[in-house]
Amino acid sequence: RGKDEKYKIRMPKLRMVREYKDKRKSIDNVERNIFKLKKSSEGKSKKMEKEEKFFRETFMYEKEIRVLARARAERSVPSQRRADLPVTAGEPLDVIEAVQGHAVICRNSQGRYGYVLVEHLNFR
């Protein structure tokens, strides 16, 4: 033995229970997933801002965007033009403005705006 090894204190290695290790790994994974969600929500908000800007330009909407009611699409309807909002059956929509006639301005979950006919909506 060398001089250094003589005075070296040996510490016992603490062993972790396997269940505790697995639990600890899962907690670390959850924390990592939280940070990933924040990054994706930032990207989503930028996309929603872009859609809102497009909506204000297209519909010449100057007022504050407020949700008047919530509705669910009864059937799938493709859009005929850019101002129409394509909807799928069962999709939740926010009603923004009730326009004269049979159409209302709605916003879907992706943040897109457009006209939807009242006959395609269920307000329950």
PDB file of N, CA, C and O in Angstrom, residues 19-97:
ATOM      1  N   GLU A  19     -37.337   0.352  -7.019  1.00  0.00           N
ATOM      2  CA  GLU A  19     -38.610   1.071  -7.188  1.00  0.00           C
ATOM      3  C   GLU A  19     -38.382   2.582  -7.071  1.00  0.00           C
ATOM      4  O   GLU A  19     -38.937   3.364  -7.824  1.00  0.00           O
ATOM      5  N   TYR A  20     -37.561   2.976  -6.107  1.00  0.00           N
ATOM      6  CA  TYR A  20     -37.297   4.389  -5.902  1.00  0.00           C
ATOM      7  C   TYR A  20     -36.587   4.975  -7.118  1.00  0.00           C
ATOM      8  O   TYR A  20     -36.902   6.078  -7.551  1.00  0.00           O
ATOM      9  N   LYS A  21     -35.650   4.232  -7.694  1.00  0.00           N
ATOM     10  CA  LYS A  21     -34.959   4.693  -8.896  1.00  0.00           C
ATOM     11  C   LYS A  21     -35.941   4.921 -10.033  1.00  0.00           C
ATOM     12  O   LYS A  21     -35.908   5.933 -10.715  1.00  0.00           O
ATOM     13  N   ASP A  22     -36.847   3.947 -10.242  1.00  0.00           N
ATOM     14  CA  ASP A  22     -37.832   4.051 -11.319  1.00  0.00           C
ATOM     15  C   ASP A  22     -38.751   5.250 -11.098  1.00  0.00           C
ATOM     16  O   ASP A  22     -39.064   5.990 -12.021  1.00  0.00           O
ATOM     17  N   LYS A  23     -39.161   5.436  -9.845  1.00  0.00           N
ATOM     18  CA  LYS A  23     -40.047   6.551  -9.523  1.00  0.00           C
ATOM     19  C   LYS A  23     -39.340   7.878  -9.793  1.00  0.00           C
ATOM     20  O   LYS A  23     -39.913   8.807 -10.343  1.00  0.00           O
ATOM     21  N   ARG A  24     -38.080   7.927  -9.419  1.00  0.00           N
ATOM     22  CA  ARG A  24     -37.293   9.148  -9.616  1.00  0.00           C
ATOM     23  C   ARG A  24     -37.121   9.452 -11.101  1.00  0.00           C
ATOM     24  O   ARG A  24     -37.231  10.595 -11.532  1.00  0.00           O
ATOM     25  N   LYS A  25     -36.905   8.432 -11.910  1.00  0.00           N
ATOM     26  CA  LYS A  25     -36.780   8.626 -13.356  1.00  0.00           C
ATOM     27  C   LYS A  25     -38.072   9.172 -13.937  1.00  0.00           C
ATOM     28  O   LYS A  25     -38.065  10.058 -14.769  1.00  0.00           O
ATOM     29  N   SER A  26     -39.213   8.635 -13.487  1.00  0.00           N
ATOM     30  CA  SER A  26     -40.491   9.092 -14.032  1.00  0.00           C
ATOM     31  C   SER A  26     -40.753  10.544 -13.647  1.00  0.00           C
ATOM     32  O   SER A  26     -41.300  11.311 -14.427  1.00  0.00           O
ATOM     33  N   ILE A  27     -40.347  10.938 -12.442  1.00  0.00           N
ATOM     34  CA  ILE A  27     -40.525  12.337 -12.018  1.00  0.00           C
ATOM     35  C   ILE A  27     -39.681  13.251 -12.901  1.00  0.00           C
ATOM     36  O   ILE A  27     -40.132  14.306 -13.339  1.00  0.00           O
ATOM     37  N   ASP A  28     -38.461  12.840 -13.193  1.00  0.00           N
ATOM     38  CA  ASP A  28     -37.591  13.637 -14.065  1.00  0.00           C
ATOM     39  C   ASP A  28     -38.201  13.778 -15.453  1.00  0.00           C
ATOM     40  O   ASP A  28     -38.168  14.843 -16.056  1.00  0.00           O
ATOM     41  N   ASN A  29     -38.791  12.709 -15.971  1.00  0.00           N
ATOM     42  CA  ASN A  29     -39.409  12.751 -17.298  1.00  0.00           C
ATOM     43  C   ASN A  29     -40.591  13.703 -17.322  1.00  0.00           C
ATOM     44  O   ASN A  29     -40.800  14.417 -18.290  1.00  0.00           O
ATOM     45  N   VAL A  30     -41.383  13.712 -16.249  1.00  0.00           N
ATOM     46  CA  VAL A  30     -42.541  14.611 -16.188  1.00  0.00           C
ATOM     47  C   VAL A  30     -42.077  16.058 -16.226  1.00  0.00           C
ATOM     48  O   VAL A  30     -42.634  16.887 -16.937  1.00  0.00           O
ATOM     49  N   GLU A  31     -41.033  16.376 -15.462  1.00  0.00           N
ATOM     50  CA  GLU A  31     -40.519  17.747 -15.457  1.00  0.00           C
ATOM     51  C   GLU A  31     -40.020  18.146 -16.844  1.00  0.00           C
ATOM     52  O   GLU A  31     -40.250  19.247 -17.295  1.00  0.00           O
ATOM     53  N   ARG A  32     -39.382  17.246 -17.527  1.00  0.00           N
ATOM     54  CA  ARG A  32     -38.903  17.547 -18.873  1.00  0.00           C
ATOM     55  C   ARG A  32     -40.065  17.777 -19.825  1.00  0.00           C
ATOM     56  O   ARG A  32     -40.013  18.640 -20.676  1.00  0.00           O
ATOM     57  N   ASN A  33     -41.141  16.991 -19.668  1.00  0.00           N
ATOM     58  CA  ASN A  33     -42.297  17.158 -20.545  1.00  0.00           C
ATOM     59  C   ASN A  33     -42.971  18.511 -20.335  1.00  0.00           C
ATOM     60  O   ASN A  33     -43.492  19.092 -21.272  1.00  0.00           O
ATOM     61  N   ILE A  34     -42.963  19.015 -19.125  1.00  0.00           N
ATOM     62  CA  ILE A  34     -43.565  20.317 -18.843  1.00  0.00           C
ATOM     63  C   ILE A  34     -42.855  21.397 -19.637  1.00  0.00           C
ATOM     64  O   ILE A  34     -43.475  22.264 -20.235  1.00  0.00           O
ATOM     65  N   PHE A  35     -41.538  21.342 -19.668  1.00  0.00           N
ATOM     66  CA  PHE A  35     -40.788  22.354 -20.395  1.00  0.00           C
ATOM     67  C   PHE A  35     -41.056  22.259 -21.893  1.00  0.00           C
ATOM     68  O   PHE A  35     -41.128  23.264 -22.576  1.00  0.00           O
ATOM     69  N   LYS A  36     -41.234  21.065 -22.427  1.00  0.00           N
ATOM     70  CA  LYS A  36     -41.537  20.896 -23.847  1.00  0.00           C
ATOM     71  C   LYS A  36     -42.890  21.523 -24.177  1.00  0.00           C
ATOM     72  O   LYS A  36     -43.058  22.127 -25.204  1.00  0.00           O
ATOM     73  N   LEU A  37     -43.862  21.368 -23.281  1.00  0.00           N
ATOM     74  CA  LEU A  37     -45.183  21.935 -23.530  1.00  0.00           C
ATOM     75  C   LEU A  37     -45.134  23.456 -23.584  1.00  0.00           C
ATOM     76  O   LEU A  37     -45.812  24.068 -24.392  1.00  0.00           O
ATOM     77  N   LYS A  38     -44.327  24.060 -22.745  1.00  0.00           N
ATOM     78  CA  LYS A  38     -44.224  25.510 -22.753  1.00  0.00           C
ATOM     79  C   LYS A  38     -43.693  26.017 -24.086  1.00  0.00           C
ATOM     80  O   LYS A  38     -44.169  26.993 -24.614  1.00  0.00           O
ATOM     81  N   LYS A  39     -42.708  25.319 -24.640  1.00  0.00           N
ATOM     82  CA  LYS A  39     -42.150  25.735 -25.922  1.00  0.00           C
ATOM     83  C   LYS A  39     -43.187  25.641 -27.021  1.00  0.00           C
ATOM     84  O   LYS A  39     -43.301  26.514 -27.860  1.00  0.00           O
ATOM     85  N   SER A  40     -43.991  24.578 -27.023  1.00  0.00           N
ATOM     86  CA  SER A  40     -44.989  24.414 -28.078  1.00  0.00           C
ATOM     87  C   SER A  40     -46.123  25.429 -27.920  1.00  0.00           C
ATOM     88  O   SER A  40     -46.681  25.892 -28.902  1.00  0.00           O
ATOM     89  N   SER A  41     -46.456  25.795 -26.680  1.00  0.00           N
ATOM     90  CA  SER A  41     -47.519  26.771 -26.484  1.00  0.00           C
ATOM     91  C   SER A  41     -47.089  28.158 -26.950  1.00  0.00           C
ATOM     92  O   SER A  41     -47.913  28.941 -27.408  1.00  0.00           O
ATOM     93  N   GLU A  42     -45.791  28.473 -26.852  1.00  0.00           N
ATOM     94  CA  GLU A  42     -45.296  29.746 -27.366  1.00  0.00           C
ATOM     95  C   GLU A  42     -45.455  29.803 -28.876  1.00  0.00           C
ATOM     96  O   GLU A  42     -45.871  30.804 -29.428  1.00  0.00           O
ATOM     97  N   GLY A  43     -45.144  28.706 -29.545  1.00  0.00           N
ATOM     98  CA  GLY A  43     -45.306  28.634 -30.997  1.00  0.00           C
ATOM     99  C   GLY A  43     -46.761  28.737 -31.391  1.00  0.00           C
ATOM    100  O   GLY A  43     -47.112  29.364 -32.385  1.00  0.00           O
ATOM    101  N   LYS A  44     -47.611  28.134 -30.589  1.00  0.00           N
ATOM    102  CA  LYS A  44     -49.038  28.171 -30.870  1.00  0.00           C
ATOM    103  C   LYS A  44     -49.573  29.593 -30.713  1.00  0.00           C
ATOM    104  O   LYS A  44     -50.388  30.045 -31.503  1.00  0.00           O
ATOM    105  N   SER A  45     -49.111  30.308 -29.701  1.00  0.00           N
ATOM    106  CA  SER A  45     -49.595  31.664 -29.489  1.00  0.00           C
ATOM    107  C   SER A  45     -49.178  32.575 -30.644  1.00  0.00           C
ATOM    108  O   SER A  45     -49.929  33.459 -31.042  1.00  0.00           O
ATOM    109  N   LYS A  46     -47.980  32.364 -31.200  1.00  0.00           N
ATOM    110  CA  LYS A  46     -47.556  33.162 -32.352  1.00  0.00           C
ATOM    111  C   LYS A  46     -48.461  32.885 -33.547  1.00  0.00           C
ATOM    112  O   LYS A  46     -48.831  33.799 -34.283  1.00  0.00           O
ATOM    113  N   LYS A  47     -48.822  31.617 -33.729  1.00  0.00           N
ATOM    114  CA  LYS A  47     -49.714  31.257 -34.824  1.00  0.00           C
ATOM    115  C   LYS A  47     -51.089  31.896 -34.623  1.00  0.00           C
ATOM    116  O   LYS A  47     -51.689  32.398 -35.563  1.00  0.00           O
ATOM    117  N   MET A  48     -51.562  31.884 -33.384  1.00  0.00           N
ATOM    118  CA  MET A  48     -52.871  32.482 -33.091  1.00  0.00           C
ATOM    119  C   MET A  48     -52.839  33.996 -33.308  1.00  0.00           C
ATOM    120  O   MET A  48     -53.812  34.572 -33.782  1.00  0.00           O
ATOM    121  N   GLU A  49     -51.738  34.638 -32.966  1.00  0.00           N
ATOM    122  CA  GLU A  49     -51.606  36.075 -33.211  1.00  0.00           C
ATOM    123  C   GLU A  49     -51.663  36.366 -34.705  1.00  0.00           C
ATOM    124  O   GLU A  49     -52.295  37.334 -35.137  1.00  0.00           O
ATOM    125  N   LYS A  50     -51.022  35.527 -35.497  1.00  0.00           N
ATOM    126  CA  LYS A  50     -51.025  35.685 -36.945  1.00  0.00           C
ATOM    127  C   LYS A  50     -52.444  35.528 -37.497  1.00  0.00           C
ATOM    128  O   LYS A  50     -52.892  36.314 -38.343  1.00  0.00           O
ATOM    129  N   GLU A  51     -53.170  34.522 -37.005  1.00  0.00           N
ATOM    130  CA  GLU A  51     -54.558  34.306 -37.440  1.00  0.00           C
ATOM    131  C   GLU A  51     -55.442  35.488 -37.030  1.00  0.00           C
ATOM    132  O   GLU A  51     -56.301  35.914 -37.794  1.00  0.00           O
ATOM    133  N   GLU A  52     -55.216  36.014 -35.824  1.00  0.00           N
ATOM    134  CA  GLU A  52     -56.009  37.154 -35.363  1.00  0.00           C
ATOM    135  C   GLU A  52     -55.753  38.382 -36.236  1.00  0.00           C
ATOM    136  O   GLU A  52     -56.681  39.109 -36.598  1.00  0.00           O
ATOM    137  N   LYS A  53     -54.501  38.605 -36.587  1.00  0.00           N
ATOM    138  CA  LYS A  53     -54.152  39.734 -37.458  1.00  0.00           C
ATOM    139  C   LYS A  53     -54.838  39.578 -38.811  1.00  0.00           C
ATOM    140  O   LYS A  53     -55.425  40.533 -39.342  1.00  0.00           O
ATOM    141  N   PHE A  54     -54.785  38.364 -39.372  1.00  0.00           N
ATOM    142  CA  PHE A  54     -55.438  38.098 -40.653  1.00  0.00           C
ATOM    143  C   PHE A  54     -56.944  38.333 -40.544  1.00  0.00           C
ATOM    144  O   PHE A  54     -57.565  38.911 -41.429  1.00  0.00           O
ATOM    145  N   PHE A  55     -57.536  37.883 -39.432  1.00  0.00           N
ATOM    146  CA  PHE A  55     -58.972  38.063 -39.193  1.00  0.00           C
ATOM    147  C   PHE A  55     -59.338  39.544 -39.162  1.00  0.00           C
ATOM    148  O   PHE A  55     -60.296  39.969 -39.804  1.00  0.00           O
ATOM    149  N   ARG A  56     -58.558  40.345 -38.445  1.00  0.00           N
ATOM    150  CA  ARG A  56     -58.858  41.775 -38.340  1.00  0.00           C
ATOM    151  C   ARG A  56     -58.756  42.469 -39.697  1.00  0.00           C
ATOM    152  O   ARG A  56     -59.558  43.345 -40.004  1.00  0.00           O
ATOM    153  N   GLU A  57     -57.778  42.062 -40.509  1.00  0.00           N
ATOM    154  CA  GLU A  57     -57.628  42.659 -41.840  1.00  0.00           C
ATOM    155  C   GLU A  57     -58.751  42.229 -42.775  1.00  0.00           C
ATOM    156  O   GLU A  57     -59.327  43.052 -43.497  1.00  0.00           O
ATOM    157  N   THR A  58     -59.073  40.956 -42.784  1.00  0.00           N
ATOM    158  CA  THR A  58     -60.077  40.423 -43.698  1.00  0.00           C
ATOM    159  C   THR A  58     -61.483  40.920 -43.373  1.00  0.00           C
ATOM    160  O   THR A  58     -62.230  41.341 -44.257  1.00  0.00           O
ATOM    161  N   PHE A  59     -61.852  40.871 -42.103  1.00  0.00           N
ATOM    162  CA  PHE A  59     -63.214  41.221 -41.691  1.00  0.00           C
ATOM    163  C   PHE A  59     -63.340  42.681 -41.260  1.00  0.00           C
ATOM    164  O   PHE A  59     -64.414  43.100 -40.865  1.00  0.00           O
ATOM    165  N   MET A  60     -62.239  43.440 -41.313  1.00  0.00           N
ATOM    166  CA  MET A  60     -62.209  44.838 -40.870  1.00  0.00           C
ATOM    167  C   MET A  60     -62.828  44.962 -39.475  1.00  0.00           C
ATOM    168  O   MET A  60     -63.729  45.745 -39.225  1.00  0.00           O
ATOM    169  N   TYR A  61     -62.341  44.136 -38.570  1.00  0.00           N
ATOM    170  CA  TYR A  61     -62.873  44.044 -37.210  1.00  0.00           C
ATOM    171  C   TYR A  61     -61.995  44.879 -36.289  1.00  0.00           C
ATOM    172  O   TYR A  61     -60.834  44.552 -36.047  1.00  0.00           O
ATOM    173  N   GLU A  62     -62.522  45.983 -35.775  1.00  0.00           N
ATOM    174  CA  GLU A  62     -61.767  46.909 -34.937  1.00  0.00           C
ATOM    175  C   GLU A  62     -62.013  46.690 -33.439  1.00  0.00           C
ATOM    176  O   GLU A  62     -61.195  47.062 -32.619  1.00  0.00           O
ATOM    177  N   LYS A  63     -63.144  46.092 -33.100  1.00  0.00           N
ATOM    178  CA  LYS A  63     -63.520  45.941 -31.693  1.00  0.00           C
ATOM    179  C   LYS A  63     -62.683  44.878 -30.992  1.00  0.00           C
ATOM    180  O   LYS A  63     -61.956  44.122 -31.624  1.00  0.00           O
ATOM    181  N   GLU A  64     -62.837  44.822 -29.666  1.00  0.00           N
ATOM    182  CA  GLU A  64     -62.180  43.781 -28.878  1.00  0.00           C
ATOM    183  C   GLU A  64     -62.836  42.436 -29.186  1.00  0.00           C
ATOM    184  O   GLU A  64     -64.061  42.344 -29.302  1.00  0.00           O
ATOM    185  N   ILE A  65     -62.020  41.389 -29.312  1.00  0.00           N
ATOM    186  CA  ILE A  65     -62.558  40.064 -29.607  1.00  0.00           C
ATOM    187  C   ILE A  65     -63.054  39.443 -28.310  1.00  0.00           C
ATOM    188  O   ILE A  65     -62.276  39.162 -27.402  1.00  0.00           O
ATOM    189  N   ARG A  66     -64.373  39.268 -28.239  1.00  0.00           N
ATOM    190  CA  ARG A  66     -65.000  38.661 -27.067  1.00  0.00           C
ATOM    191  C   ARG A  66     -65.850  37.485 -27.508  1.00  0.00           C
ATOM    192  O   ARG A  66     -66.497  37.532 -28.551  1.00  0.00           O
ATOM    193  N   VAL A  67     -65.868  36.452 -26.697  1.00  0.00           N
ATOM    194  CA  VAL A  67     -66.668  35.264 -27.003  1.00  0.00           C
ATOM    195  C   VAL A  67     -68.086  35.497 -26.487  1.00  0.00           C
ATOM    196  O   VAL A  67     -68.302  35.680 -25.289  1.00  0.00           O
ATOM    197  N   LEU A  68     -69.056  35.507 -27.422  1.00  0.00           N
ATOM    198  CA  LEU A  68     -70.458  35.702 -27.044  1.00  0.00           C
ATOM    199  C   LEU A  68     -71.093  34.405 -26.560  1.00  0.00           C
ATOM    200  O   LEU A  68     -71.896  34.408 -25.633  1.00  0.00           O
ATOM    201  N   ALA A  69     -70.762  33.298 -27.213  1.00  0.00           N
ATOM    202  CA  ALA A  69     -71.328  32.001 -26.851  1.00  0.00           C
ATOM    203  C   ALA A  69     -70.404  30.900 -27.340  1.00  0.00           C
ATOM    204  O   ALA A  69     -69.491  31.142 -28.128  1.00  0.00           O
ATOM    205  N   ARG A  70     -70.667  29.709 -26.882  1.00  0.00           N
ATOM    206  CA  ARG A  70     -69.936  28.532 -27.358  1.00  0.00           C
ATOM    207  C   ARG A  70     -70.934  27.626 -28.057  1.00  0.00           C
ATOM    208  O   ARG A  70     -72.066  27.472 -27.611  1.00  0.00           O
ATOM    209  N   ALA A  71     -70.484  27.043 -29.150  1.00  0.00           N
ATOM    210  CA  ALA A  71     -71.358  26.173 -29.935  1.00  0.00           C
ATOM    211  C   ALA A  71     -70.558  24.967 -30.394  1.00  0.00           C
ATOM    212  O   ALA A  71     -69.330  24.955 -30.343  1.00  0.00           O
ATOM    213  N   ARG A  72     -71.279  23.953 -30.859  1.00  0.00           N
ATOM    214  CA  ARG A  72     -70.653  22.750 -31.382  1.00  0.00           C
ATOM    215  C   ARG A  72     -71.202  22.516 -32.784  1.00  0.00           C
ATOM    216  O   ARG A  72     -72.390  22.666 -33.027  1.00  0.00           O
ATOM    217  N   ALA A  73     -70.318  22.193 -33.704  1.00  0.00           N
ATOM    218  CA  ALA A  73     -70.727  21.961 -35.089  1.00  0.00           C
ATOM    219  C   ALA A  73     -71.518  20.659 -35.173  1.00  0.00           C
ATOM    220  O   ALA A  73     -71.096  19.633 -34.644  1.00  0.00           O
ATOM    221  N   GLU A  74     -72.682  20.699 -35.830  1.00  0.00           N
ATOM    222  CA  GLU A  74     -73.509  19.511 -35.959  1.00  0.00           C
ATOM    223  C   GLU A  74     -73.023  18.597 -37.075  1.00  0.00           C
ATOM    224  O   GLU A  74     -73.158  17.394 -36.984  1.00  0.00           O
ATOM    225  N   ARG A  75     -72.487  19.182 -38.139  1.00  0.00           N
ATOM    226  CA  ARG A  75     -72.016  18.376 -39.274  1.00  0.00           C
ATOM    227  C   ARG A  75     -70.759  19.004 -39.855  1.00  0.00           C
ATOM    228  O   ARG A  75     -70.454  20.161 -39.607  1.00  0.00           O
ATOM    229  N   SER A  76     -70.053  18.226 -40.647  1.00  0.00           N
ATOM    230  CA  SER A  76     -68.837  18.719 -41.296  1.00  0.00           C
ATOM    231  C   SER A  76     -69.203  19.543 -42.520  1.00  0.00           C
ATOM    232  O   SER A  76     -70.043  19.136 -43.321  1.00  0.00           O
ATOM    233  N   VAL A  77     -68.562  20.698 -42.621  1.00  0.00           N
ATOM    234  CA  VAL A  77     -68.822  21.593 -43.748  1.00  0.00           C
ATOM    235  C   VAL A  77     -67.489  22.101 -44.280  1.00  0.00           C
ATOM    236  O   VAL A  77     -66.737  22.726 -43.535  1.00  0.00           O
ATOM    237  N   PRO A  78     -67.170  21.839 -45.546  1.00  0.00           N
ATOM    238  CA  PRO A  78     -65.939  22.402 -46.113  1.00  0.00           C
ATOM    239  C   PRO A  78     -66.144  23.887 -46.413  1.00  0.00           C
ATOM    240  O   PRO A  78     -67.274  24.350 -46.565  1.00  0.00           O
ATOM    241  N   SER A  79     -65.073  24.627 -46.505  1.00  0.00           N
ATOM    242  CA  SER A  79     -65.199  26.063 -46.776  1.00  0.00           C
ATOM    243  C   SER A  79     -65.297  26.299 -48.278  1.00  0.00           C
ATOM    244  O   SER A  79     -64.596  25.680 -49.071  1.00  0.00           O
ATOM    245  N   GLN A  80     -66.158  27.212 -48.667  1.00  0.00           N
ATOM    246  CA  GLN A  80     -66.330  27.578 -50.071  1.00  0.00           C
ATOM    247  C   GLN A  80     -65.314  28.653 -50.474  1.00  0.00           C
ATOM    248  O   GLN A  80     -64.885  28.714 -51.601  1.00  0.00           O
ATOM    249  N   ARG A  81     -64.949  29.516 -49.512  1.00  0.00           N
ATOM    250  CA  ARG A  81     -64.006  30.612 -49.758  1.00  0.00           C
ATOM    251  C   ARG A  81     -63.172  30.826 -48.505  1.00  0.00           C
ATOM    252  O   ARG A  81     -63.401  30.183 -47.483  1.00  0.00           O
ATOM    253  N   ARG A  82     -62.191  31.696 -48.568  1.00  0.00           N
ATOM    254  CA  ARG A  82     -61.279  31.902 -47.444  1.00  0.00           C
ATOM    255  C   ARG A  82     -61.981  32.487 -46.224  1.00  0.00           C
ATOM    256  O   ARG A  82     -61.604  32.230 -45.089  1.00  0.00           O
ATOM    257  N   ALA A  83     -63.029  33.251 -46.421  1.00  0.00           N
ATOM    258  CA  ALA A  83     -63.737  33.879 -45.302  1.00  0.00           C
ATOM    259  C   ALA A  83     -64.587  32.866 -44.532  1.00  0.00           C
ATOM    260  O   ALA A  83     -64.942  33.115 -43.381  1.00  0.00           O
ATOM    261  N   ASP A  84     -64.892  31.718 -45.142  1.00  0.00           N
ATOM    262  CA  ASP A  84     -65.667  30.685 -44.450  1.00  0.00           C
ATOM    263  C   ASP A  84     -64.737  29.822 -43.608  1.00  0.00           C
ATOM    264  O   ASP A  84     -63.591  29.581 -43.979  1.00  0.00           O
ATOM    265  N   LEU A  85     -65.244  29.355 -42.487  1.00  0.00           N
ATOM    266  CA  LEU A  85     -64.464  28.502 -41.600  1.00  0.00           C
ATOM    267  C   LEU A  85     -64.853  27.048 -41.838  1.00  0.00           C
ATOM    268  O   LEU A  85     -66.013  26.683 -41.659  1.00  0.00           O
ATOM    269  N   PRO A  86     -63.907  26.205 -42.261  1.00  0.00           N
ATOM    270  CA  PRO A  86     -64.243  24.786 -42.419  1.00  0.00           C
ATOM    271  C   PRO A  86     -64.391  24.136 -41.042  1.00  0.00           C
ATOM    272  O   PRO A  86     -63.544  24.326 -40.166  1.00  0.00           O
ATOM    273  N   VAL A  87     -65.472  23.393 -40.833  1.00  0.00           N
ATOM    274  CA  VAL A  87     -65.714  22.761 -39.533  1.00  0.00           C
ATOM    275  C   VAL A  87     -65.941  21.265 -39.722  1.00  0.00           C
ATOM    276  O   VAL A  87     -66.373  20.817 -40.775  1.00  0.00           O
ATOM    277  N   THR A  88     -65.629  20.526 -38.671  1.00  0.00           N
ATOM    278  CA  THR A  88     -65.906  19.096 -38.652  1.00  0.00           C
ATOM    279  C   THR A  88     -66.987  18.827 -37.613  1.00  0.00           C
ATOM    280  O   THR A  88     -67.167  19.608 -36.675  1.00  0.00           O
ATOM    281  N   ALA A  89     -67.701  17.736 -37.777  1.00  0.00           N
ATOM    282  CA  ALA A  89     -68.803  17.409 -36.874  1.00  0.00           C
ATOM    283  C   ALA A  89     -68.296  17.243 -35.449  1.00  0.00           C
ATOM    284  O   ALA A  89     -67.283  16.586 -35.210  1.00  0.00           O
ATOM    285  N   GLY A  90     -68.964  17.906 -34.498  1.00  0.00           N
ATOM    286  CA  GLY A  90     -68.598  17.805 -33.092  1.00  0.00           C
ATOM    287  C   GLY A  90     -67.510  18.762 -32.642  1.00  0.00           C
ATOM    288  O   GLY A  90     -67.130  18.766 -31.479  1.00  0.00           O
ATOM    289  N   GLU A  91     -67.009  19.581 -33.540  1.00  0.00           N
ATOM    290  CA  GLU A  91     -65.930  20.515 -33.194  1.00  0.00           C
ATOM    291  C   GLU A  91     -66.479  21.677 -32.367  1.00  0.00           C
ATOM    292  O   GLU A  91     -67.471  22.297 -32.732  1.00  0.00           O
ATOM    293  N   PRO A  92     -65.837  22.011 -31.226  1.00  0.00           N
ATOM    294  CA  PRO A  92     -66.294  23.161 -30.431  1.00  0.00           C
ATOM    295  C   PRO A  92     -65.843  24.475 -31.084  1.00  0.00           C
ATOM    296  O   PRO A  92     -64.727  24.584 -31.579  1.00  0.00           O
ATOM    297  N   LEU A  93     -66.731  25.458 -31.080  1.00  0.00           N
ATOM    298  CA  LEU A  93     -66.445  26.766 -31.686  1.00  0.00           C
ATOM    299  C   LEU A  93     -66.819  27.877 -30.719  1.00  0.00           C
ATOM    300  O   LEU A  93     -67.767  27.745 -29.944  1.00  0.00           O
ATOM    301  N   ASP A  94     -66.095  28.990 -30.790  1.00  0.00           N
ATOM    302  CA  ASP A  94     -66.427  30.194 -30.031  1.00  0.00           C
ATOM    303  C   ASP A  94     -67.099  31.169 -30.982  1.00  0.00           C
ATOM    304  O   ASP A  94     -66.543  31.509 -32.014  1.00  0.00           O
ATOM    305  N   VAL A  95     -68.295  31.628 -30.619  1.00  0.00           N
ATOM    306  CA  VAL A  95     -69.007  32.608 -31.440  1.00  0.00           C
ATOM    307  C   VAL A  95     -68.502  33.991 -31.047  1.00  0.00           C
ATOM    308  O   VAL A  95     -68.595  34.396 -29.893  1.00  0.00           O
ATOM    309  N   ILE A  96     -67.964  34.725 -32.028  1.00  0.00           N
ATOM    310  CA  ILE A  96     -67.371  36.034 -31.779  1.00  0.00           C
ATOM    311  C   ILE A  96     -68.365  37.152 -32.072  1.00  0.00           C
ATOM    312  O   ILE A  96     -68.512  38.084 -31.294  1.00  0.00           O
ATOM    313  N   GLU A  97     -69.051  37.045 -33.193  1.00  0.00           N
ATOM    314  CA  GLU A  97     -69.947  38.118 -33.622  1.00  0.00           C
ATOM    315  C   GLU A  97     -71.127  37.530 -34.376  1.00  0.00           C
ATOM    316  O   GLU A  97     -70.958  36.652 -35.219  1.00  0.00           O
TER     317      GLU A  97
END
